[in-house]
Tab-separated table of C-alpha atoms in Angstrom:
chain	number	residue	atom	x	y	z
A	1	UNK	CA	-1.909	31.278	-4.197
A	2	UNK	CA	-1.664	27.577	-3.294
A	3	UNK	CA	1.100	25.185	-4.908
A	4	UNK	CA	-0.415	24.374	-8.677
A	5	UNK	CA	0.694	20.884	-7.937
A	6	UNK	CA	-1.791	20.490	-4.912
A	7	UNK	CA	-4.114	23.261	-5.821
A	8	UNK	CA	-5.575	21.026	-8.895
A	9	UNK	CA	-5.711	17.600	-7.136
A	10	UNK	CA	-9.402	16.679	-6.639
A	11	UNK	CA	-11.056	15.040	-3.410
A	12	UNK	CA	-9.417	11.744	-3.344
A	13	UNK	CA	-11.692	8.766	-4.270
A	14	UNK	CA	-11.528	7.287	-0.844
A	15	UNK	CA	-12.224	10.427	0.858
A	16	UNK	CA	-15.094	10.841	-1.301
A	17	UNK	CA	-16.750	7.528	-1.080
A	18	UNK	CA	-15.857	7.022	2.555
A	19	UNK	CA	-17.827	10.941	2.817
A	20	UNK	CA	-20.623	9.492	0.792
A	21	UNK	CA	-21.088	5.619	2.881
A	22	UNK	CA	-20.958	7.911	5.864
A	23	UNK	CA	-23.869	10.224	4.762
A	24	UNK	CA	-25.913	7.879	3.627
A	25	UNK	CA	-25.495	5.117	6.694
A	26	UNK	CA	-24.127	2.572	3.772
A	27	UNK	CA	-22.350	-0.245	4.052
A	28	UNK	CA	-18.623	0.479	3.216
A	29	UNK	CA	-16.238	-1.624	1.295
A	30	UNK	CA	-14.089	0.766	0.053
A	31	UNK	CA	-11.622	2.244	2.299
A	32	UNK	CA	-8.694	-0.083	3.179
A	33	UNK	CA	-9.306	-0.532	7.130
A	34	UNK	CA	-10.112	-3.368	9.049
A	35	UNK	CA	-13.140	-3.644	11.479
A	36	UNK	CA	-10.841	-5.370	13.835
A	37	UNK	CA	-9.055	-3.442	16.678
A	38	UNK	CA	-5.427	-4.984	16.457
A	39	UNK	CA	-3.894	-7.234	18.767
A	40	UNK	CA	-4.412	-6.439	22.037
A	41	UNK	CA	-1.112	-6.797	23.916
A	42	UNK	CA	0.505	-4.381	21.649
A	43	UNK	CA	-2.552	-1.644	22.060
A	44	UNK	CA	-2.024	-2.593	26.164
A	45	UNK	CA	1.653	-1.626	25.620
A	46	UNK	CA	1.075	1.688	23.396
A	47	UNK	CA	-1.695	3.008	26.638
A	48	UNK	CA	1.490	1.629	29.462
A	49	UNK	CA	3.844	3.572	27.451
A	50	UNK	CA	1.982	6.964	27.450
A	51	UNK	CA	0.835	6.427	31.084
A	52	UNK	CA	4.608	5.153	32.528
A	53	UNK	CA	7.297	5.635	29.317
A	54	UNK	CA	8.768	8.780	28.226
A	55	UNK	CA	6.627	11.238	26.214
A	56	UNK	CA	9.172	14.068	24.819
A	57	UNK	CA	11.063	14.002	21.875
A	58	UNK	CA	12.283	10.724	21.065
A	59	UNK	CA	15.675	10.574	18.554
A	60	UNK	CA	14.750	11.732	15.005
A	61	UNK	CA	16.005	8.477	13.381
A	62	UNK	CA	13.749	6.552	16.169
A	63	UNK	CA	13.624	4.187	19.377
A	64	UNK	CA	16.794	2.184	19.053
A	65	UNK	CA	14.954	-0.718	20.579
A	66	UNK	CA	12.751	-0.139	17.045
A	67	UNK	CA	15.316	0.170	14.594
A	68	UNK	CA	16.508	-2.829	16.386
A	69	UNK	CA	12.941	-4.852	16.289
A	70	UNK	CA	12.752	-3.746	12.633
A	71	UNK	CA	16.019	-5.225	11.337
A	72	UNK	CA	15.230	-8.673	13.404
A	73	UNK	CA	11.959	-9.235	11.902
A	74	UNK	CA	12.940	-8.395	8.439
A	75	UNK	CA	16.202	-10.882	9.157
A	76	UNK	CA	13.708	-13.868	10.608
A	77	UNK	CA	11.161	-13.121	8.302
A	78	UNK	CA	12.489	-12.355	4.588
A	79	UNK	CA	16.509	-12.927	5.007
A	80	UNK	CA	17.684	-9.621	5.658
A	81	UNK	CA	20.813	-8.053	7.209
A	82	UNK	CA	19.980	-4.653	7.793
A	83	UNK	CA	22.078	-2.636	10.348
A	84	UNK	CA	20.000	-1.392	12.184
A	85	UNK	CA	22.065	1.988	13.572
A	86	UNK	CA	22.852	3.104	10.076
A	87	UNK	CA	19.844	1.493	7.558
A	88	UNK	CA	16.379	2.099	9.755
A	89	UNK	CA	15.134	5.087	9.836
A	90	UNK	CA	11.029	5.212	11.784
A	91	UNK	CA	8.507	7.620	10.071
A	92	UNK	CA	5.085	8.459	10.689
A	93	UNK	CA	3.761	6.382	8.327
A	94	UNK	CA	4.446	4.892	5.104
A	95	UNK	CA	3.362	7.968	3.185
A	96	UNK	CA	5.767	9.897	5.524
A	97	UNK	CA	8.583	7.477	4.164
A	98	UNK	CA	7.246	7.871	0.613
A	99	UNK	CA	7.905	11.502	0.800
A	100	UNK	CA	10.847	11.214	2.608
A	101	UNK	CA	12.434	9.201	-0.335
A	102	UNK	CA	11.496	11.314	-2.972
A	103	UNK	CA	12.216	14.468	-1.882
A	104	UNK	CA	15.527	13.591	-0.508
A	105	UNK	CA	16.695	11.808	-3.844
A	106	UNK	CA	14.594	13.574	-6.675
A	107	UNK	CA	15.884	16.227	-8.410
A	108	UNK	CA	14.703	18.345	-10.515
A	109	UNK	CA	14.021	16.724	-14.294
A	110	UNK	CA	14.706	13.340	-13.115
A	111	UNK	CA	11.585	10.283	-14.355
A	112	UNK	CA	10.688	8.079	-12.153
A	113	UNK	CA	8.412	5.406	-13.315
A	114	UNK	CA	5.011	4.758	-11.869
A	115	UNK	CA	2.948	1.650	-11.980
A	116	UNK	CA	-0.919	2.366	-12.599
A	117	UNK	CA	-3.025	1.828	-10.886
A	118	UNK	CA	-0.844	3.890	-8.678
A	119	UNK	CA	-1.438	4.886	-5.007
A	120	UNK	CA	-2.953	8.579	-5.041
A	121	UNK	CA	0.016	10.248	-3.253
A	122	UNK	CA	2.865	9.062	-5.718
A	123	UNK	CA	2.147	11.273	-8.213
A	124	UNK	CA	1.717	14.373	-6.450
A	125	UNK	CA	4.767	13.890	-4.083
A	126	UNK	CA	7.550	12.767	-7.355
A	127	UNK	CA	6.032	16.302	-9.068
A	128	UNK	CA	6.705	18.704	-5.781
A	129	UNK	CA	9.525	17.039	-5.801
A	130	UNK	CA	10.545	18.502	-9.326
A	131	UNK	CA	10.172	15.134	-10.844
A	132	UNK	CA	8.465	13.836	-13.665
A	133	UNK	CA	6.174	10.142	-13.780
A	134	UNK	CA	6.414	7.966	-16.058
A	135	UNK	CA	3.236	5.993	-16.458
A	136	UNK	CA	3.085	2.222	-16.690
A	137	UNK	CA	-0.300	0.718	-17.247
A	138	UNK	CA	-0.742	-2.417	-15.329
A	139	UNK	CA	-3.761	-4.456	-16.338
A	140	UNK	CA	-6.496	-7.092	-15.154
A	141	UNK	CA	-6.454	-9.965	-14.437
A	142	UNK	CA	-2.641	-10.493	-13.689
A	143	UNK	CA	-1.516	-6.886	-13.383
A	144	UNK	CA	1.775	-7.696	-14.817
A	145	UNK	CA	4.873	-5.674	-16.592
A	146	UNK	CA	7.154	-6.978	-19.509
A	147	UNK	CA	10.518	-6.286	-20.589
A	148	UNK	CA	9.544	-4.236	-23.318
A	149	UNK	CA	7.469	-2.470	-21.221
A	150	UNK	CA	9.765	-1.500	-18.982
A	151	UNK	CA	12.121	-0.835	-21.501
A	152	UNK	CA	10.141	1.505	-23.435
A	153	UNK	CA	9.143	3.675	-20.809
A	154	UNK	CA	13.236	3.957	-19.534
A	155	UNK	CA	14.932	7.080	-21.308
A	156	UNK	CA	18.129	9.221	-20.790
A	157	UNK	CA	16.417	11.339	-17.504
A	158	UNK	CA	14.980	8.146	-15.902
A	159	UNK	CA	16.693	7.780	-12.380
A	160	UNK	CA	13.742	6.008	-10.510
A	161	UNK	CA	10.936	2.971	-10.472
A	162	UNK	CA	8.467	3.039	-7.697
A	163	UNK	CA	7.330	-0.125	-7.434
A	164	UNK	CA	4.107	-1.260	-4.992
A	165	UNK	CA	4.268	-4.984	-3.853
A	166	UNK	CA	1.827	-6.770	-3.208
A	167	UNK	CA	0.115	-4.026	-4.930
A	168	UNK	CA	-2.708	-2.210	-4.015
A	169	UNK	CA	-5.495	-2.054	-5.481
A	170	UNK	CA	-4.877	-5.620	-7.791
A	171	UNK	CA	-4.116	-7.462	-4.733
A	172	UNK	CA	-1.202	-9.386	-6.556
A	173	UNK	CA	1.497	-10.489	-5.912
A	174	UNK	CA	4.521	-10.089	-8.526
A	175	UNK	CA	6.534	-13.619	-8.952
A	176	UNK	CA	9.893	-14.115	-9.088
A	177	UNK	CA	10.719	-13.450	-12.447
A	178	UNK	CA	9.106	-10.385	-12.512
A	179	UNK	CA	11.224	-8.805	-9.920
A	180	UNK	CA	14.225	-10.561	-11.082
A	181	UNK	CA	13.554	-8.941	-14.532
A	182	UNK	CA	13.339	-5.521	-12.250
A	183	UNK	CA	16.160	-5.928	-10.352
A	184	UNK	CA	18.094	-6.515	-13.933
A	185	UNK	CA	17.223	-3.310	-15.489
A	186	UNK	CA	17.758	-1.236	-12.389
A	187	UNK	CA	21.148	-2.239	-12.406
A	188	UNK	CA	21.586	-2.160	-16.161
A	189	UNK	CA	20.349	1.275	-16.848
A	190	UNK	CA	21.440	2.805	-12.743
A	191	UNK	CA	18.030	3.328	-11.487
A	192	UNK	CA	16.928	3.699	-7.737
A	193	UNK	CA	13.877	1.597	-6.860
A	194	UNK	CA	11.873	2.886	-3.999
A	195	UNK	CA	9.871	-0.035	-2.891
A	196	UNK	CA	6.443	0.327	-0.954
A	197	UNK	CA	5.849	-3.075	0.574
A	198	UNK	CA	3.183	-1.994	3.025
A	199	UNK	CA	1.575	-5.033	2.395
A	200	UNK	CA	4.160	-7.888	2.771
A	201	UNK	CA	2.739	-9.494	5.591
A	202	UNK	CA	-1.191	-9.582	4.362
A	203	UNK	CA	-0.010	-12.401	1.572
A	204	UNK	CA	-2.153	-15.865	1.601
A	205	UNK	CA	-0.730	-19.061	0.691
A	206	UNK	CA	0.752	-19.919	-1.669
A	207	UNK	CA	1.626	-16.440	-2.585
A	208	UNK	CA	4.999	-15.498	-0.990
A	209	UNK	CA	6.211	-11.793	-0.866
A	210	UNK	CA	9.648	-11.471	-2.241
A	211	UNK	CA	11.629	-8.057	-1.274
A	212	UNK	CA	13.298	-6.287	-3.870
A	213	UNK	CA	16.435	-5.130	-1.953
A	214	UNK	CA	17.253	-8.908	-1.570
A	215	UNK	CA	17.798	-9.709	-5.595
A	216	UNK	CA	21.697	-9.208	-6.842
A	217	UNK	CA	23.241	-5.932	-7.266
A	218	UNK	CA	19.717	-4.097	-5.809
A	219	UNK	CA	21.271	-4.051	-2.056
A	220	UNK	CA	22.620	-0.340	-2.185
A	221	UNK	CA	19.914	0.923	-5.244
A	222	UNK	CA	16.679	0.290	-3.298
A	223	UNK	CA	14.653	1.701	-0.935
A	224	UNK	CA	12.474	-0.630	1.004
A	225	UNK	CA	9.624	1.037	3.009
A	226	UNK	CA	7.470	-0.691	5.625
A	227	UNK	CA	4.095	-0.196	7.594
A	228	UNK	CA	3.299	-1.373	11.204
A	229	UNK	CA	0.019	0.116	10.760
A	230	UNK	CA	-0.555	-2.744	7.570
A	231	UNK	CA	1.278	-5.143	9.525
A	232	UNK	CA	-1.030	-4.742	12.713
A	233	UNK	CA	-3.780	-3.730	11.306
A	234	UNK	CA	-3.239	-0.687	13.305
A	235	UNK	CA	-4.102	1.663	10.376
A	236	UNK	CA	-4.228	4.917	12.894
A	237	UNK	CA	-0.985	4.500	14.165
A	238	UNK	CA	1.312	5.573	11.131
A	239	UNK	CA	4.560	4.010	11.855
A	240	UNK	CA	6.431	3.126	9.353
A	241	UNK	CA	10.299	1.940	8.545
A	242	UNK	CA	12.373	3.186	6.117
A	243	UNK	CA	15.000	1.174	5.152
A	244	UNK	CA	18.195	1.272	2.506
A	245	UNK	CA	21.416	1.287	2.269
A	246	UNK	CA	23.558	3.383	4.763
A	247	UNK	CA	24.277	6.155	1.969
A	248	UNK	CA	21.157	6.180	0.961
A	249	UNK	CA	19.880	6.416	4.379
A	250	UNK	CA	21.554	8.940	5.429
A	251	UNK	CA	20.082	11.201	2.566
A	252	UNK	CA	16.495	10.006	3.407
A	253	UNK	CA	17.044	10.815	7.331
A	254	UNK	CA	17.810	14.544	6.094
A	255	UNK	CA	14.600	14.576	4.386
A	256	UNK	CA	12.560	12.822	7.519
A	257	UNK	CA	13.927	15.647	9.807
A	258	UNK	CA	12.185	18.278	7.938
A	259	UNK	CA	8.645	16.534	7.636
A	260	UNK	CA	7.628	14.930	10.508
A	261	UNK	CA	10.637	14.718	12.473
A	262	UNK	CA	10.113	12.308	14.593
A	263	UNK	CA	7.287	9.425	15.670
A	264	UNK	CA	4.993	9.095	18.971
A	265	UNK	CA	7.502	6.947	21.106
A	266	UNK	CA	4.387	5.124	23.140
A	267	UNK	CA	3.386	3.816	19.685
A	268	UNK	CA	7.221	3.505	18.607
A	269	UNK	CA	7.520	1.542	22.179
A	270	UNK	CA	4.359	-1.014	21.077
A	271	UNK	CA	5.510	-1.701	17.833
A	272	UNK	CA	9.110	-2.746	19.006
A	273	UNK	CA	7.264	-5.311	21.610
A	274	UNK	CA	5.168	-6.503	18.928
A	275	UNK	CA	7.678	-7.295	15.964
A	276	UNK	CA	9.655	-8.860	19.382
A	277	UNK	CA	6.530	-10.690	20.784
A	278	UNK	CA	4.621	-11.652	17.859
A	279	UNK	CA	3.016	-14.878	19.257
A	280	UNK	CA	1.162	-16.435	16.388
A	281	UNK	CA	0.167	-13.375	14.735
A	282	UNK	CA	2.034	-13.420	11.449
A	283	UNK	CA	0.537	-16.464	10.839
A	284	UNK	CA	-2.926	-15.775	12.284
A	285	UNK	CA	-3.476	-12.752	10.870
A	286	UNK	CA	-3.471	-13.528	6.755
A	287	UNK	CA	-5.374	-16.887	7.599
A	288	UNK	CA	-8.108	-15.042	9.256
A	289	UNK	CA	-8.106	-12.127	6.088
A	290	UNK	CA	-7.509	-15.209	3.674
A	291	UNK	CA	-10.910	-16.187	5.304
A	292	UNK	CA	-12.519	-12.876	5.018
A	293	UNK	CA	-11.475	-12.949	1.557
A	294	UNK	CA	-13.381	-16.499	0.617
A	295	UNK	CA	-15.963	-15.411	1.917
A	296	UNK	CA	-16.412	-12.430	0.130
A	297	UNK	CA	-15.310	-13.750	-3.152
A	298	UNK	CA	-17.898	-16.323	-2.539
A	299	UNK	CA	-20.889	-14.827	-1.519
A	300	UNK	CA	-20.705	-12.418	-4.979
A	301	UNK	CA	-19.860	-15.760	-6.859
A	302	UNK	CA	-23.044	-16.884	-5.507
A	303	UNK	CA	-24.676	-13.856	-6.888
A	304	UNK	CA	-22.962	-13.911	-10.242
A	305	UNK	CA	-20.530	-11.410	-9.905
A	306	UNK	CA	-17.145	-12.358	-11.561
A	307	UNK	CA	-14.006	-12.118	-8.893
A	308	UNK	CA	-10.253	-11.780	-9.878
A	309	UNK	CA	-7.810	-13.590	-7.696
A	310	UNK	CA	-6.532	-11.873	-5.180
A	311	UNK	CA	-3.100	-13.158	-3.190
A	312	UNK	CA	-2.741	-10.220	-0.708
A	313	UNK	CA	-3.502	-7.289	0.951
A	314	UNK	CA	-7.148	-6.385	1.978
A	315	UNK	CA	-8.778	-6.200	-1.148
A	316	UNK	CA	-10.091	-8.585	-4.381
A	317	UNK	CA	-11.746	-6.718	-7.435
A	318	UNK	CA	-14.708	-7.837	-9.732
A	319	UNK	CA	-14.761	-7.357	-12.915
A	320	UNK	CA	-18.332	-5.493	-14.199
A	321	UNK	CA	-18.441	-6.543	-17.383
A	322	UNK	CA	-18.105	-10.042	-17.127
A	323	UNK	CA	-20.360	-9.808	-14.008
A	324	UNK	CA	-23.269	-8.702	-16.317
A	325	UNK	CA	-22.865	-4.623	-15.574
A	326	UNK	CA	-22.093	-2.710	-18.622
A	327	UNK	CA	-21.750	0.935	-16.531
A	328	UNK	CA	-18.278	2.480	-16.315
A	329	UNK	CA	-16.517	1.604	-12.518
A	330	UNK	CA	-17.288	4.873	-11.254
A	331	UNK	CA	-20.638	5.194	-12.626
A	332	UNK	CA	-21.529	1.798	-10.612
A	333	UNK	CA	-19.755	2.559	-7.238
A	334	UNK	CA	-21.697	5.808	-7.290
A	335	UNK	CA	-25.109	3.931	-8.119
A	336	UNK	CA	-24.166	1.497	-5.277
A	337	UNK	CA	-23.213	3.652	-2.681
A	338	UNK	CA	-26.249	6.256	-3.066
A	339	UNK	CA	-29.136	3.784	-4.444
A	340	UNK	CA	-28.246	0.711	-2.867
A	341	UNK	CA	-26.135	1.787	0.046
A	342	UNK	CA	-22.800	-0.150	-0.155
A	343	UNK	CA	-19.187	1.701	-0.858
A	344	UNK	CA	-16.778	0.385	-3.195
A	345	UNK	CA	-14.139	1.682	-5.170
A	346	UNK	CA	-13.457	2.446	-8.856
A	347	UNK	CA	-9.598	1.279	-9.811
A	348	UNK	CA	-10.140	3.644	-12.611
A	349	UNK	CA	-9.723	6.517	-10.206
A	350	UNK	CA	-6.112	5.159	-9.481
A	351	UNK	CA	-5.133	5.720	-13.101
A	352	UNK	CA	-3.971	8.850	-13.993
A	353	UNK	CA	-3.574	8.464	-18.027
A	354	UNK	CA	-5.308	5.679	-20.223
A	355	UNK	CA	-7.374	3.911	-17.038
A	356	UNK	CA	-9.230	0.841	-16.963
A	357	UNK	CA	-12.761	1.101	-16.470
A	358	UNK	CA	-14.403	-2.367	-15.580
A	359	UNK	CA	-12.557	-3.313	-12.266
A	360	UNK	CA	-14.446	-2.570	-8.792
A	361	UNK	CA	-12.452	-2.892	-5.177
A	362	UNK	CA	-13.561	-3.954	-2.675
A	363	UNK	CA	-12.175	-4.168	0.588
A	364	UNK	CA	-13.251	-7.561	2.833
A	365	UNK	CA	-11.037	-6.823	5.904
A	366	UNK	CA	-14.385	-6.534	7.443
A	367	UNK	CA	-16.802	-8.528	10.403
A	368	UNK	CA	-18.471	-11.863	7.992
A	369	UNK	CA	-22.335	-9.382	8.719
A	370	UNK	CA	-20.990	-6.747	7.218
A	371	UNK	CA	-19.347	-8.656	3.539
A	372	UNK	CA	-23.091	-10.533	4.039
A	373	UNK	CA	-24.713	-7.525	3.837
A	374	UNK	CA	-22.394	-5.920	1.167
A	375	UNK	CA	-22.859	-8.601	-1.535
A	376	UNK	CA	-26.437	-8.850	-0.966
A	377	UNK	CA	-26.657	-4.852	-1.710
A	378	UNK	CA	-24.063	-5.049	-4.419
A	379	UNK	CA	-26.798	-7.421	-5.839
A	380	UNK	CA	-29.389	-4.683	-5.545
A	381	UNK	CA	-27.005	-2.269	-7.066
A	382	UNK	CA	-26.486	-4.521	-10.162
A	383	UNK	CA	-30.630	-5.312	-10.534
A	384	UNK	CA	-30.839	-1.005	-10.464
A	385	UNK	CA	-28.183	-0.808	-13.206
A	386	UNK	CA	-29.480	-3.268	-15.485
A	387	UNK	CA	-33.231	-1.470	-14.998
A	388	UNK	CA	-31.524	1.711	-15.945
């Protein structure tokens, strides 16, 4: 009797290797979470809050003193004047805002277009919403879309683009002229983009994120959703901002009411003191990951293993074949995790239609011992697929 929609969506690939590297005591490298606790000030404020702060319902729209904190960073940190009263709206979590935005502007028939590889809860969120996807394939090494890409998959229903920058799982970073080229068409042909940018502040030099609500006419046509959780490295806490335009936002708040409601405030509370009080960590933060990451990449250049660049978030990708492994992705991730004892994840499991098959990701958000011991058993797991 369960929702078709839901009913027929399998065990999501990071569930199911996560299961697996916990079974089997293996090294994992697949989920996106970082072995580091987040700063500890702002996990200090989050414990004074629920000991001394206020613990009932805070306002459905959020702390003011968050909205507020939100709409400064954004303004020192990538130009933005958002008002703050009528264009933030706090969720629990980016995927809260994700649903928030598509059921309160999807109707039913509308296309929205999807970028694959696509984050597992797009799809199924845009379809319960009475929408229809419209598959883009993206593709290694650059990941990037064209105009007559774009243009081919835009038709008479399309009202939507869901776009993922820096994108997960490529770790890339789209240029400037590839969100100019973006904003152009929304505007042209009157589409809505709804924006995950989870990852904007896990970008290494000289990669620079780029929001799409700041390019011309996209100002009142986007919808620009954040993560404190990313930006932490708090992934537990699901707090996330939802921002637009004030028409837009009001239709998204209607939604938000209905799922979660509202947002822990203690958390709410910790987040506002640490977009206020940042010290050095916007700064310390992606050099210590863009550290992480070198050392990663390196240690399975060492070993032979062919890397693709990566410019943000918490994960780079190798590419099998040209490392010397001619298995499918999820053929070797499943040899690795359960004969050689180290997680990883497929990117063809983040395709829905058409996927790519030779890209592994791996996540190197991780303590240096742990990548160590991760490329030397990705090494193993190579030797045991080539002795197949």
């Amino acid at each position: 009797m369960a929702n078709p929609i839901f009913a027929a969506l399998p065990t999501t690939v990071f569930e199911e290797m996560s299961g697996l590297a916990r079974e089997l005591g293996a090294v994992n490298l697949g989920q996106g979470f970082p072995d580091d606790p987040g700063p500890l000030e702002i996990r200090r404020k989050a414990a004074d809050a629920v000991l001394n702060g206020y613990n009932q319902y805070p306002p459905m729209a959020g702390l003011a003193e968050l909205r507020q904190a939100v709409a400064g960073h954004y303004a020192r940190t990538q130009g933005l004047d958002l008002d703050w009263a009528r264009e933030v709206t706090i969720t629990s979590g980016a995927t809260e805002a994700l649903a928030s935005a598509f059921f309160a502007l999807i109707e039913p028939g509308d296309e929205a277009i999807v970028f694959q590889p696509v984050y597992d809860a797009y799809l199924p969120l845009i379809r319960r919403a009475g929408g229809t996807p419209k598959l883009v394939n993206l593709s290694p090494p650059h990941w990037r879309f064209t105009r007559d890409m774009l243009e081919a998959a835009i038709g008479p229903r399309t009202r939507f683009v869901v776009l993922n920058n820096p994108i997960n799982p490529a770790g890339a970073v789209l240029p400037d002229e590839d969100l100019a080229l973006l904003a152009e068409l929304c505007v042209a042909h009157d589409l809505i983009a709804i924006c995950d940018e989870v990852w904007e502040q896990v970008v290494f030099a000289p990669a620079v994120h780029r929001p799409l609500i700041a390019y011309p006419g996209m100002r009142e046509r986007c919808v620009k959703i954040g993560s404190a959780g990313k930006m932490f490295g708090l992934t537990g806490w699901k707090v996330g901002f939802l921002c637009a335009g004030a028409e837009l936002s009001r239709a998204l708040g209607k939604a938000h009411q209905f799922l979660t409601f509202t947002t822990p405030p203690n958390l709410q509370t910790a987040v506002a003191f640490g977009l206020n009080e940042p010290g050095d960590w916007f700064e310390a933060m992606p050099a210590a990951l863009a550290a992480s990451q070198a050392r990663l990449a390196e240690g399975l250049r060492r070993e032979g293993f062919s890397v693709l660049d990566s410019q943000g978030t918490y994960f780079l990708n190798v590419d099998l074949p040209a490392s010397g492994i001619d298995e499918p992705d999820r053929d070797f991730c499943l040899r690795a995790v359960k004969e050689a004892g180290v997680a990883a994840i497929p990117v063809s499991a983040l395709y829905e239609a058409d996927p790519v098959t030779t890209i592994m990701r791996l996540c190197f958000a991780k303590a240096d011992a742990t990548l160590d011991e991760g490329v030397a058993r990705l090494a193993k797991a190579r030797e045991l697929s080539r002795a197949r």
